[in-house]
Coordinates of N, CA, C and O in Angstrom, one line a residue:
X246 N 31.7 43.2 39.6 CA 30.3 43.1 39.7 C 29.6 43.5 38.4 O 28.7 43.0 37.9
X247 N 30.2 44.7 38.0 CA 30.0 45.1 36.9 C 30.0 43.9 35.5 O 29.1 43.8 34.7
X248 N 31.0 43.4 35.5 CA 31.1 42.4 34.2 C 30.0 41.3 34.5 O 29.8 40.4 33.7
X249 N 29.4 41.3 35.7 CA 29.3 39.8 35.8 C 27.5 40.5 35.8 O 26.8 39.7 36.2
X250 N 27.2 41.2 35.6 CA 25.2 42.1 35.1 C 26.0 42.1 34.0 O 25.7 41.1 33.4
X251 N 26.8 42.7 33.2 CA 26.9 42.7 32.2 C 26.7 41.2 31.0 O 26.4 41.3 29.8
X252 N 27.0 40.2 31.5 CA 27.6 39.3 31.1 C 26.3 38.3 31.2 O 26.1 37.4 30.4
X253 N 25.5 38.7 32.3 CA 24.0 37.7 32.7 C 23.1 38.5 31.6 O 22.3 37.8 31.0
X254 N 23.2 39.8 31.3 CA 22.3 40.5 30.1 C 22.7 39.7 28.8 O 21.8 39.1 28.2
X255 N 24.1 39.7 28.5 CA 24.4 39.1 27.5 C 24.0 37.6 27.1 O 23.8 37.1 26.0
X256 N 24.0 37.2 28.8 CA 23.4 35.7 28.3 C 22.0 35.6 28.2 O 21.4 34.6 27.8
X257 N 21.5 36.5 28.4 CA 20.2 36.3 28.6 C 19.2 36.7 27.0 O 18.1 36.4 26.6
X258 N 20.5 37.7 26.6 CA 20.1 38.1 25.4 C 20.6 36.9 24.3 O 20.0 37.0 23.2
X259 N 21.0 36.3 24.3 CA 21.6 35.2 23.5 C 20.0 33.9 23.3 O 19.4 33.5 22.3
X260 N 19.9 33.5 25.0 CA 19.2 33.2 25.2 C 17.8 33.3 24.1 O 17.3 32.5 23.3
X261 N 17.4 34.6 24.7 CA 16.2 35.4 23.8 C 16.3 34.9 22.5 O 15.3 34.3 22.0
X262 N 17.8 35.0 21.7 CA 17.4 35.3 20.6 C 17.4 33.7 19.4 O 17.3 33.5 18.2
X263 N 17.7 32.9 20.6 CA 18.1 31.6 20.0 C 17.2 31.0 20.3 O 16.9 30.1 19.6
X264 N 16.0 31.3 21.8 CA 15.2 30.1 21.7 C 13.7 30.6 21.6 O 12.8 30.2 22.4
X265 N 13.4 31.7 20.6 CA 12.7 32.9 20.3 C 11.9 31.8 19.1 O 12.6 31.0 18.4
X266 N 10.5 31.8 19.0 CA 10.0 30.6 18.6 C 9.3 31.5 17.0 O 8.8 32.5 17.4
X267 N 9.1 31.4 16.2 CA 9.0 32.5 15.2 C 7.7 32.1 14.5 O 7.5 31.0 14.3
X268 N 6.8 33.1 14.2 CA 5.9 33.0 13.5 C 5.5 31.5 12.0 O 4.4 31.1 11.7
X269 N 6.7 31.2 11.4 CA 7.2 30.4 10.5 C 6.8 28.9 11.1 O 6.0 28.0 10.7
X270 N 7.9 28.8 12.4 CA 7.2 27.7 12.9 C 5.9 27.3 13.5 O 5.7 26.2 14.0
X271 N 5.2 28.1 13.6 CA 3.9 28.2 13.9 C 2.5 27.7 13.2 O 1.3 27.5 13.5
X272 N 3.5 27.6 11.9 CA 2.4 27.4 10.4 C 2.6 26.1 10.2 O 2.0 25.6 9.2
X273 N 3.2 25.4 10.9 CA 3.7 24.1 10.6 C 2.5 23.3 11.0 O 2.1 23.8 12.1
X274 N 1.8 22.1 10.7 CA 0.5 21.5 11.1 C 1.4 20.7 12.4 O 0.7 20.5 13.5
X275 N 2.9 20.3 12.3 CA 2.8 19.2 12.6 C 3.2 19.5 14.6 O 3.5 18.7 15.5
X276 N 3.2 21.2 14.8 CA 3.4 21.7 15.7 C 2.4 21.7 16.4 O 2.5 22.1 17.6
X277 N 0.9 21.1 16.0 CA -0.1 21.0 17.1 C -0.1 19.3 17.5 O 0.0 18.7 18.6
X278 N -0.3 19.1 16.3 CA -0.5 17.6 16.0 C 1.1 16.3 15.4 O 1.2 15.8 14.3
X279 N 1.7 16.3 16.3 CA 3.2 16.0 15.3 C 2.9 14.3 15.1 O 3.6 13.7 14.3
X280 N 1.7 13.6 15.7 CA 1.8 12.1 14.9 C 0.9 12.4 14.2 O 0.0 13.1 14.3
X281 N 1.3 11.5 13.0 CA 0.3 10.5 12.0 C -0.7 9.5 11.9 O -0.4 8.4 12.4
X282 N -1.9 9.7 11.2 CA -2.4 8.4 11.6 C -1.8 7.4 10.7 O -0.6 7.7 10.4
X283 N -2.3 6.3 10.3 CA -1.9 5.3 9.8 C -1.9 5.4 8.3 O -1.1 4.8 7.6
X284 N -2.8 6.2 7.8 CA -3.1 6.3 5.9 C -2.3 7.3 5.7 O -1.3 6.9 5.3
X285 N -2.3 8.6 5.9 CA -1.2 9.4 5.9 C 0.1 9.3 5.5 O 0.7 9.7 4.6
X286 N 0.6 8.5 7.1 CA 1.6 7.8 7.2 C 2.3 7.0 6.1 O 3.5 7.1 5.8
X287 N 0.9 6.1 5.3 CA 1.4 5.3 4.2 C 1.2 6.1 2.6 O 1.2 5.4 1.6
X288 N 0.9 7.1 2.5 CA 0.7 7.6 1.8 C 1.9 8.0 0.7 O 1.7 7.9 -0.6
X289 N 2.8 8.4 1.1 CA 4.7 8.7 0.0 C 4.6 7.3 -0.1 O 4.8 7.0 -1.3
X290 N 4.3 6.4 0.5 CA 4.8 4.6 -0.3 C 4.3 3.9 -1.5 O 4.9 3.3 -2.4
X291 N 3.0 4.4 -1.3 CA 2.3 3.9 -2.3 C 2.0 4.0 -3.4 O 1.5 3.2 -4.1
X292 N 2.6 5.7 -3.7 CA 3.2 6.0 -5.0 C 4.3 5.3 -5.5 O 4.0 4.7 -6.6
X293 N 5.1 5.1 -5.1 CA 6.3 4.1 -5.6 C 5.8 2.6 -5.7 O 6.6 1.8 -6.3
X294 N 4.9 2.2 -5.2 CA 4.6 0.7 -4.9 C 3.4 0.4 -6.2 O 3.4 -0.8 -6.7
X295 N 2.7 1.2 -6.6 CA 1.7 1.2 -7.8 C 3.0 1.5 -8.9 O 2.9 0.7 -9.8
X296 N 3.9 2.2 -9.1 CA 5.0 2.7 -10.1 C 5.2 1.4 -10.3 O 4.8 0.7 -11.3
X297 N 6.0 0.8 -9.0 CA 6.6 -0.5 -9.1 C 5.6 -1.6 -10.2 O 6.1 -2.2 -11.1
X298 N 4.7 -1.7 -10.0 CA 3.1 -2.7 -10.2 C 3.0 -2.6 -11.2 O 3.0 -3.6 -11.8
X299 N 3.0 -1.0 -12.2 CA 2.6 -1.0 -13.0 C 4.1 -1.2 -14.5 O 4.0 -1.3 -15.7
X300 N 5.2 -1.3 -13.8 CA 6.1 -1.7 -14.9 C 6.7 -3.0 -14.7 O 7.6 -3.5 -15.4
X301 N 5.8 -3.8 -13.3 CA 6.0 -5.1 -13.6 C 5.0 -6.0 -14.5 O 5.1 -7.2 -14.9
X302 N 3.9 -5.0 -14.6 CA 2.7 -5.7 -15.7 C 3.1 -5.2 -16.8 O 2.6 -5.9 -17.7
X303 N 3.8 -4.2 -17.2 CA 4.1 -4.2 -18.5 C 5.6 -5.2 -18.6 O 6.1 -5.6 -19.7
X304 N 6.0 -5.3 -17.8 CA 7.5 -6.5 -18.5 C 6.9 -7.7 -18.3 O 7.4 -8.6 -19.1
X305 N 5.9 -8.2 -17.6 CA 5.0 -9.6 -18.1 C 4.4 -9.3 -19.1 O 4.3 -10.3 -19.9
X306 N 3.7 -8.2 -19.5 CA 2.7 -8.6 -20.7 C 3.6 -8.2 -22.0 O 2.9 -7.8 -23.0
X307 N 4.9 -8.2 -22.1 CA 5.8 -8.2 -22.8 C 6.5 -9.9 -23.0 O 7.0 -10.3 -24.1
X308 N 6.4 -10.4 -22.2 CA 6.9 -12.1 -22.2 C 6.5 -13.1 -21.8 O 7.1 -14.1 -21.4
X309 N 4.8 -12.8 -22.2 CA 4.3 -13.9 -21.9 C 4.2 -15.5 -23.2 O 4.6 -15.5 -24.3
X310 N 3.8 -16.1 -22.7 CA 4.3 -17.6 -23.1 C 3.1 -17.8 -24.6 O 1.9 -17.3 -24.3
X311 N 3.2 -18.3 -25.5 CA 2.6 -18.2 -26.2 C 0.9 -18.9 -25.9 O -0.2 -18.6 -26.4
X312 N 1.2 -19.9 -24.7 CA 0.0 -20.2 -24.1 C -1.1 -19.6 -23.7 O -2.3 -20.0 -23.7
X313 N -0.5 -18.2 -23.0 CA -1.2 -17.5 -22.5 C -1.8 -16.6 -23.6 O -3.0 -16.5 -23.7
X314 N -1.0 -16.0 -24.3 CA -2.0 -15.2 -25.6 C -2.7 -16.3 -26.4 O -3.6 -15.7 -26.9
X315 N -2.8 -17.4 -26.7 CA -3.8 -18.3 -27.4 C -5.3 -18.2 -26.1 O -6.4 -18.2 -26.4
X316 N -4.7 -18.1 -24.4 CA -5.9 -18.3 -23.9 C -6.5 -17.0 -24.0 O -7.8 -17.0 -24.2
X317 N -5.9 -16.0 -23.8 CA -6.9 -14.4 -23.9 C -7.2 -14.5 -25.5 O -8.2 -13.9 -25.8
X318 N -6.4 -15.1 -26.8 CA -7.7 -15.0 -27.5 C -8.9 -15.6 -27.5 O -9.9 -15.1 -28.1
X319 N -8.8 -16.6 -27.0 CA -9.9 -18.0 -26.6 C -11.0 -17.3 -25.4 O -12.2 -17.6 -25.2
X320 N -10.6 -16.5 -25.0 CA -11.4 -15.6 -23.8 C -11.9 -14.7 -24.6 O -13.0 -14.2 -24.3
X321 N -11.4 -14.3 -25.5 CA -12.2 -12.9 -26.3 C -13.2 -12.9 -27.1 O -14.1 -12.1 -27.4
X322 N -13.0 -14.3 -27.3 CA -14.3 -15.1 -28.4 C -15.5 -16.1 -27.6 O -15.5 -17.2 -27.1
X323 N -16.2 -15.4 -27.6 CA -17.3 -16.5 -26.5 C -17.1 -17.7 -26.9 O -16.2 -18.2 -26.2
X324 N -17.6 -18.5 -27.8 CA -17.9 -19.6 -28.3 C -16.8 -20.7 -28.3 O -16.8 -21.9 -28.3
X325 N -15.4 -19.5 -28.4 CA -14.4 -20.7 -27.6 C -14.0 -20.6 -26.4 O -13.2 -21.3 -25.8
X326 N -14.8 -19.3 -25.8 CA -14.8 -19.6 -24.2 C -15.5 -21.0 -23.7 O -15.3 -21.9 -22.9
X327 N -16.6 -20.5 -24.8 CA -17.6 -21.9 -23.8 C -17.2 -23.5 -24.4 O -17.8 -24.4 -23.9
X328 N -16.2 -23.9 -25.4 CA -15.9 -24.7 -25.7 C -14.5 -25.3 -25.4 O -14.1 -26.4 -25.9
X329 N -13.9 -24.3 -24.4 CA -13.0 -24.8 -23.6 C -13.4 -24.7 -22.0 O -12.7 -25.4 -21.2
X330 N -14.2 -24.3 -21.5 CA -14.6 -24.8 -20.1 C -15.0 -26.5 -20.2 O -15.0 -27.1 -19.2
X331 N -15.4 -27.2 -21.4 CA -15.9 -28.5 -21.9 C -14.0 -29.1 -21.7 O -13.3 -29.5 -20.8
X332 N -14.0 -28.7 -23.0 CA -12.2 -29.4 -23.7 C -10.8 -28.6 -23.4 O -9.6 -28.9 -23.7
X333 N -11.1 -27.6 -22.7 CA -9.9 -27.1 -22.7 C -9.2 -26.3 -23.1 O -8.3 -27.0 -23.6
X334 N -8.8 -25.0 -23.1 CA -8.2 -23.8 -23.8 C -7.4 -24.6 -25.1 O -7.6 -24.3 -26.3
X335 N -6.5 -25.5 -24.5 CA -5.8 -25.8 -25.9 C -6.7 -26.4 -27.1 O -6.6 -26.2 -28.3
X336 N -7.5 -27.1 -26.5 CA -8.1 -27.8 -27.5 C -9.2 -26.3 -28.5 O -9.1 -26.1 -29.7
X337 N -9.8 -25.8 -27.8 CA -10.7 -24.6 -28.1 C -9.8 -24.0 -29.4 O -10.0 -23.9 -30.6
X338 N -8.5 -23.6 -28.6 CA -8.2 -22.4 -29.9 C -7.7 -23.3 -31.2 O -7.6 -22.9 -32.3
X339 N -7.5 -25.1 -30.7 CA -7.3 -25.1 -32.1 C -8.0 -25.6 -32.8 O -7.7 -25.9 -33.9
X340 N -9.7 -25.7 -32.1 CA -10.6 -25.8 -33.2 C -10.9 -24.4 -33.8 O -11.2 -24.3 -34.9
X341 N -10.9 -23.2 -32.8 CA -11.4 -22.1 -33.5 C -10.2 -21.3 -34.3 O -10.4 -20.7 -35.3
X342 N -9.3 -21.4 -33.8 CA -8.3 -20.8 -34.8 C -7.1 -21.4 -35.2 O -6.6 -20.8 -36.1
X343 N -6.6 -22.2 -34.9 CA -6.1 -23.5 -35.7 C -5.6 -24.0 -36.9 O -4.5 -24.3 -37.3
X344 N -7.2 -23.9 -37.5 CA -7.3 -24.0 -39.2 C -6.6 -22.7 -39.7 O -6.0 -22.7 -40.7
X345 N -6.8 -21.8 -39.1 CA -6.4 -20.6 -39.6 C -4.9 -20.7 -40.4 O -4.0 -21.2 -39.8
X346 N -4.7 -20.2 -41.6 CA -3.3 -19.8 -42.3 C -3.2 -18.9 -42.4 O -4.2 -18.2 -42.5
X347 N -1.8 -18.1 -42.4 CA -1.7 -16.8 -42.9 C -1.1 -16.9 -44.1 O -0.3 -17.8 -44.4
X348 N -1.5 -15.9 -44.9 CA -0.9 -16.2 -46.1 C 0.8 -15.1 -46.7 O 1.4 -15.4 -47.8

């Protein structure tokens, strides 16, 4: 009879000391509130997904087609902006820069 009070203390103290809830976890937010809303939630992703974005615009504006740099200079210069909404980017840059040589 003896071992067997002895042995319910013991379990009981085990008990105590294993499902004994500690100050530590108490500081935790997610112990009142454990879901997320929706922005939160997406919030670790988004950092990686702008990362992603932004070194896929620098390996395009690394290989772009020579087309496309004749049209952003054609866009930078008004006058062959407004003379290609008429004729045409291609035609624009090679009236406005075209003639040009380098020497």
């Amino acid at each position: 009879m003896r071992a067997l009070v002895i042995l319910t203390l013991l379990a009981v103290l085990v008990m105590a000391v294993t499902c004994y809830e500690s100050h530590e976890s108490m500081e935790s937010h997610e112990y009142l509130n454990p879901f997320l809303n929706r922005r939160r939630a997406n919030d670790f992703i988004q950092a990686d997904t702008r990362l992603r974005a932004i070194t896929q615009e620098r390996i395009r504006e690394r290989s772009k087609a020579p087309q496309e740099h004749q049209r952003e200079l054609c866009e930078d210069y008004y006058p062959c902006e407004m003379y290609a909404f008429r004729h045409g980017y291609a035609a624009a840059y090679k009236h406005y820069f075209g003639r040009r040589r380098t020497k």
